[in-house]
Short mmCIF file of C-alpha atoms in Angstrom, two decimals:
data_model
loop_
_atom_site.label_atom_id
_atom_site.label_comp_id
_atom_site.label_asym_id
_atom_site.label_seq_id
_atom_site.Cartn_x
_atom_site.Cartn_y
_atom_site.Cartn_z
CA MET A 1 104.35 96.13 106.49
CA ILE A 2 105.37 93.41 104.02
CA ILE A 3 104.78 89.73 104.77
CA ALA A 4 106.25 86.89 102.70
CA HIS A 5 103.89 83.91 102.85
CA LEU A 6 105.56 80.62 101.91
CA THR A 7 104.18 77.14 102.32
CA ASP A 8 104.75 73.43 101.74
CA LEU A 9 108.55 73.28 101.88
CA HIS A 10 108.66 69.46 102.18
CA ILE A 11 112.28 69.59 103.29
CA ARG A 12 114.07 66.26 103.11
CA GLU A 13 117.16 65.43 105.09
CA THR A 14 119.31 64.30 102.17
CA GLY A 15 117.72 66.35 99.40
CA ARG A 16 116.11 63.23 97.97
CA PRO A 17 113.40 63.83 95.35
CA LEU A 18 109.80 64.18 96.44
CA ALA A 19 108.04 60.83 96.20
CA SER A 20 105.62 62.12 93.54
CA GLY A 21 108.16 63.80 91.27
CA ASN A 22 111.79 64.52 90.53
CA VAL A 23 112.03 67.60 92.78
CA ASP A 24 114.83 68.50 95.20
CA CYS A 25 112.57 70.10 97.79
CA THR A 26 115.37 71.22 100.10
CA ALA A 27 117.22 73.03 97.30
CA ARG A 28 114.03 74.69 96.09
CA SER A 29 113.12 75.83 99.60
CA ALA A 30 116.60 77.29 100.08
CA GLN A 31 116.22 79.10 96.75
CA ALA A 32 112.89 80.55 97.89
CA PHE A 33 114.36 81.71 101.20
CA GLU A 34 117.19 83.43 99.33
CA ARG A 35 114.74 85.10 96.96
CA VAL A 36 112.75 86.55 99.86
CA ALA A 37 115.85 87.65 101.77
CA ASN A 38 117.12 89.56 98.73
CA MET A 39 113.88 91.39 97.96
CA ASN A 40 113.96 95.19 97.94
CA PRO A 41 112.25 96.40 100.01
CA ARG A 42 112.86 93.47 102.31
CA PRO A 43 109.81 91.85 103.96
CA ASP A 44 109.21 92.54 107.64
CA MET A 45 108.54 88.87 108.32
CA MET A 46 108.11 85.46 106.74
CA VAL A 47 105.30 83.05 107.60
CA VAL A 48 105.32 79.40 106.53
CA THR A 49 101.97 77.62 106.63
CA GLY A 50 102.88 74.00 107.11
CA ASP A 51 104.38 70.89 105.58
CA LEU A 52 107.73 72.19 106.76
CA ALA A 53 109.22 68.70 106.46
CA ASP A 54 108.37 65.96 103.98
CA SER A 55 108.39 63.03 106.38
CA GLY A 56 108.55 64.81 109.73
CA GLN A 57 112.01 63.56 110.69
CA VAL A 58 114.19 65.36 113.24
CA GLY A 59 116.97 65.80 110.69
CA GLU A 60 114.59 67.63 108.35
CA TYR A 61 113.69 70.13 111.08
CA GLN A 62 117.36 70.60 111.89
CA LEU A 63 117.95 71.54 108.26
CA LEU A 64 115.03 73.96 108.41
CA LYS A 65 116.41 75.55 111.58
CA GLU A 66 119.78 76.13 109.90
CA MET A 67 118.05 77.73 106.91
CA ILE A 68 115.96 80.03 109.10
CA GLU A 69 118.88 81.16 111.26
CA GLY A 70 120.43 82.93 108.28
CA LEU A 71 117.35 85.02 107.48
CA PRO A 72 117.27 88.75 108.35
CA PHE A 73 113.66 88.84 109.58
CA PRO A 74 111.44 86.90 112.00
CA VAL A 75 109.92 83.64 110.75
CA HIS A 76 106.66 82.17 112.06
CA LEU A 77 105.91 78.49 111.46
CA ALA A 78 102.69 76.48 111.39
CA LEU A 79 102.49 72.69 111.09
CA GLY A 80 100.98 70.70 108.22
CA ASN A 81 99.91 67.11 107.68
CA HIS A 82 103.42 65.98 106.66
CA ASP A 83 104.85 67.23 109.96
CA ILE A 84 105.31 65.30 113.20
CA ARG A 85 104.65 67.51 116.19
CA GLU A 86 106.98 65.72 118.62
CA ASN A 87 109.93 65.80 116.21
CA PHE A 88 109.35 69.45 115.36
CA LEU A 89 109.34 70.37 119.05
CA ALA A 90 112.53 68.39 119.61
CA VAL A 91 114.28 70.94 117.37
CA PHE A 92 112.08 73.96 118.15
CA PRO A 93 111.14 73.44 121.84
CA GLU A 94 110.35 77.14 122.25
CA LYS A 95 107.45 76.74 119.79
CA LYS A 96 105.44 74.55 122.16
CA GLY A 97 102.13 76.22 123.01
CA PRO A 98 99.23 75.50 125.33
CA GLY A 99 98.16 71.85 125.37
CA GLY A 100 101.36 70.83 123.61
CA PHE A 101 100.13 72.23 120.29
CA VAL A 102 102.24 74.45 118.06
CA GLN A 103 100.15 77.59 118.44
CA PHE A 104 101.26 81.17 119.06
CA CYS A 105 100.26 84.82 119.06
CA VAL A 106 102.81 87.55 118.30
CA GLU A 107 102.60 91.27 117.59
CA HIS A 108 104.37 93.30 114.90
CA ASP A 109 103.75 97.05 114.72
CA LYS A 110 100.03 97.00 115.60
CA LEU A 111 99.49 93.77 113.66
CA ARG A 112 98.86 90.46 115.40
CA VAL A 113 99.78 87.08 113.94
CA ILE A 114 98.08 83.99 115.37
CA GLY A 115 99.29 80.54 114.37
CA LEU A 116 96.98 77.52 114.65
CA ASP A 117 97.86 73.83 114.73
CA THR A 118 95.52 71.88 112.42
CA LEU A 119 97.66 68.74 112.33
CA VAL A 120 96.05 65.31 112.72
CA GLU A 121 99.06 63.00 112.65
CA GLY A 122 98.66 60.21 110.14
CA GLU A 123 95.81 61.97 108.32
CA GLY A 124 95.68 64.32 105.35
CA LEU A 125 92.73 66.34 106.64
CA GLY A 126 92.88 69.05 109.29
CA ARG A 127 91.26 69.51 112.68
CA LEU A 128 90.73 72.23 115.26
CA CYS A 129 89.59 70.70 118.54
CA SER A 130 87.85 72.65 121.30
CA GLU A 131 91.16 73.34 123.06
CA ARG A 132 92.78 74.80 119.96
CA LEU A 133 89.68 76.86 119.16
CA SER A 134 89.52 78.17 122.74
CA TYR A 135 93.08 79.40 122.38
CA LEU A 136 92.07 81.34 119.26
CA ARG A 137 89.03 82.87 120.97
CA ASP A 138 91.11 83.97 123.95
CA CYS A 139 93.75 85.58 121.75
CA LEU A 140 91.18 87.48 119.70
CA GLN A 141 89.39 88.73 122.78
CA GLU A 142 92.61 90.24 124.12
CA ARG A 143 92.89 92.77 121.28
CA PRO A 144 89.57 93.10 119.44
CA ASN A 145 90.60 96.31 117.66
CA THR A 146 93.97 95.14 116.34
CA SER A 147 94.27 93.84 112.76
CA THR A 148 95.02 90.13 112.89
CA LEU A 149 96.34 87.45 110.54
CA ILE A 150 95.61 83.80 111.24
CA LEU A 151 97.96 81.09 109.95
CA LEU A 152 96.79 77.52 109.42
CA HIS A 153 97.85 74.79 107.04
CA HIS A 154 94.48 73.36 106.00
CA PRO A 155 92.11 75.70 104.13
CA PRO A 156 88.67 75.76 105.78
CA PHE A 157 86.73 76.05 102.51
CA ALA A 158 85.95 73.68 99.64
CA PHE A 159 86.95 74.79 96.14
CA GLY A 160 85.20 72.11 94.11
CA GLY A 161 88.14 69.76 93.70
CA GLY A 162 86.84 66.40 94.87
CA ILE A 163 89.60 64.55 96.70
CA TYR A 164 91.31 67.86 97.55
CA ASP A 165 88.23 69.09 99.38
CA ALA A 166 88.15 65.87 101.39
CA VAL A 167 91.48 66.78 103.03
CA ARG A 168 90.73 70.40 103.94
CA LEU A 169 90.02 71.56 107.49
CA ILE A 170 87.08 69.32 108.40
CA ASP A 171 86.62 69.15 112.16
CA GLY A 172 86.24 72.59 113.67
CA ALA A 173 85.69 74.45 110.40
CA THR A 174 82.14 75.47 111.33
CA GLU A 175 83.28 76.78 114.71
CA LEU A 176 86.20 78.60 113.10
CA GLY A 177 83.80 80.30 110.71
CA GLU A 178 81.68 81.49 113.62
CA ILE A 179 84.76 82.91 115.34
CA ILE A 180 85.84 84.72 112.17
CA THR A 181 82.38 86.18 111.66
CA ALA A 182 82.37 87.53 115.22
CA ASN A 183 85.88 89.03 115.01
CA LYS A 184 86.10 91.64 112.29
CA GLN A 185 89.75 92.37 113.15
CA VAL A 186 90.76 89.18 111.30
CA VAL A 187 91.94 90.52 107.95
CA ARG A 188 93.37 87.32 106.44
CA LEU A 189 93.45 83.58 106.87
CA LEU A 190 96.76 82.42 105.41
CA CYS A 191 96.79 78.75 104.38
CA GLY A 192 98.78 76.17 102.43
CA HIS A 193 98.22 72.47 101.68
CA HIS A 194 96.79 72.62 98.14
CA HIS A 195 100.05 73.60 96.35
CA ARG A 196 98.12 76.20 94.35
CA ALA A 197 97.22 79.87 94.70
CA ILE A 198 93.55 79.94 95.73
CA ASP A 199 91.51 82.73 97.35
CA CYS A 200 88.04 82.64 98.87
CA LEU A 201 85.99 85.25 100.72
CA TRP A 202 85.05 83.12 103.72
CA HIS A 203 82.84 84.41 106.55
CA GLY A 204 83.70 87.98 105.60
CA THR A 205 87.47 87.45 105.55
CA LEU A 206 89.76 86.56 102.66
CA ALA A 207 91.19 83.06 103.03
CA SER A 208 94.37 83.03 100.96
CA VAL A 209 96.11 79.79 99.98
CA ALA A 210 99.71 80.23 98.86
CA PRO A 211 101.28 78.05 96.17
CA SER A 212 104.09 75.73 97.21
CA VAL A 213 107.70 76.83 96.75
CA VAL A 214 108.66 73.31 95.60
CA SER A 215 105.87 71.79 93.47
CA SER A 216 102.42 72.52 92.07
CA CYS A 217 99.25 70.47 92.08
CA HIS A 218 97.42 70.25 88.78
CA LEU A 219 94.26 72.35 88.73
CA GLN A 220 91.38 69.87 88.66
CA LEU A 221 87.73 70.63 89.32
CA GLY A 222 84.77 68.33 89.69
CA ASP A 223 84.81 64.67 90.73
CA VAL A 224 88.59 64.51 91.19
CA ARG A 225 89.81 61.18 92.57
CA VAL A 226 93.59 61.28 92.01
CA PHE A 227 96.18 63.83 93.14
CA LYS A 228 98.34 65.04 90.27
CA ASN A 229 101.36 67.35 90.14
CA ILE A 230 102.29 69.66 87.28
CA ASN A 231 105.52 71.46 86.39
CA GLU A 232 104.46 75.04 87.05
CA PRO A 233 106.93 77.62 88.45
CA PRO A 234 107.25 77.52 92.27
CA ALA A 235 105.84 80.66 93.88
CA PHE A 236 104.79 82.32 97.12
CA LYS A 237 102.55 85.18 98.19
CA LEU A 238 103.49 88.64 99.33
CA HIS A 239 100.95 90.47 101.51
CA VAL A 240 101.56 94.22 101.62
CA LEU A 241 99.78 96.52 104.06
CA VAL A 242 98.90 99.67 102.11
CA PRO A 243 97.42 102.44 104.32
CA GLU A 244 94.63 103.46 101.95
CA SER A 245 93.76 99.91 100.82
CA GLY A 246 94.51 97.47 103.63
CA PHE A 247 96.32 94.25 102.79
CA VAL A 248 97.08 93.75 99.10
CA SER A 249 98.28 90.29 98.05
CA HIS A 250 100.63 89.36 95.20
CA ASN A 251 101.81 86.06 93.71
CA VAL A 252 105.59 86.04 93.32
CA PHE A 253 107.56 83.44 91.36
CA VAL A 254 110.66 82.10 93.09
CA GLU A 255 112.70 82.22 89.90
CA GLU A 256 113.22 85.44 88.01
CA PHE A 257 112.50 85.36 84.28
CA GLY A 258 115.12 87.87 83.19
CA PRO A 259 115.61 91.47 84.32
CA ALA A 260 112.80 94.01 84.36
CA TYR A 261 112.63 96.31 81.33
CA GLU A 262 110.93 99.61 80.64
CA ASN A 263 107.60 99.51 78.88
CA ILE A 264 108.09 101.93 75.98
CA PRO A 265 104.77 103.13 74.50
CA ASP A 266 104.14 102.26 70.85
CA PRO A 267 103.98 105.55 68.85
CA ASN A 268 101.32 104.05 66.58
CA TYR A 269 99.16 103.31 69.63
CA GLN A 270 99.69 106.86 70.93
CA ALA A 271 98.66 108.36 67.61
CA LEU A 272 95.56 106.15 67.46
CA ALA A 273 94.60 107.07 71.03
CA SER A 274 94.98 110.78 70.23
CA MET A 275 92.79 110.43 67.13
CA ARG A 276 90.10 108.62 69.10
CA LYS A 277 90.16 111.33 71.75
CA GLN A 278 89.74 114.07 69.12
CA THR A 279 86.87 112.14 67.49
CA ALA A 280 85.12 111.77 70.87
CA LEU A 281 85.51 115.49 71.60
CA ALA A 282 84.12 116.47 68.21
CA ALA A 283 81.12 114.16 68.70
CA SER A 284 80.32 115.71 72.07
CA ARG A 285 80.06 119.27 70.68
#
């Protein structure tokens, strides 16, 4: 089982640059989709953890739908703070879940994927109200022995980044933590939002934030008061289910930096290693 985890596409209807930098988000998202589709072996699914559109316009979601239709695997979508729920559902009406939220639960070869809607329209922070949390509890109770991934845009943990921590999942984070603690079948929380690769062992489960496929936030720790971008390579995460290890996660750059080449051992290193081995053997006698 191989899962491509992309996030923060920020698709714009006309390919206009992102407001905070000279980035063609639509072109970069299309490049990332192509990269995933051409991987060998090919992923079994793609998940996208929010900020699908940059301004939440219907035309942006129509572009996204066209991009997804050409992919050779299922794609599961969660909403982020840049999205507008009503406009998303106008293009993807089949994604409407209980209470009008964009929430879902699907199964893939003995693996469950639950998507949560943390969107608070007009706000940067995230929320899980009692209705959304009840949906999660009910889904987890249905199959308590089946490995489960949970998708949500806003990370539920603070990482020590000032203003970034102020826009994480705020309302409902405590309750979510209690649910995760009580449900050991949850093997990953897959998040977005921060435009950086960040991992945290949270309530006994690894919460994994994928980098954005269009732009990166500058790594700042401490009393951070201003959001800053930085020109780092766009990337995504690849979560691979390995029988003897469980899920193993990799960071993958969207662009390839030349072809792979064989690592030929240095003969001088080999000779030195052999000499050290002989010296160690002689000392042990």
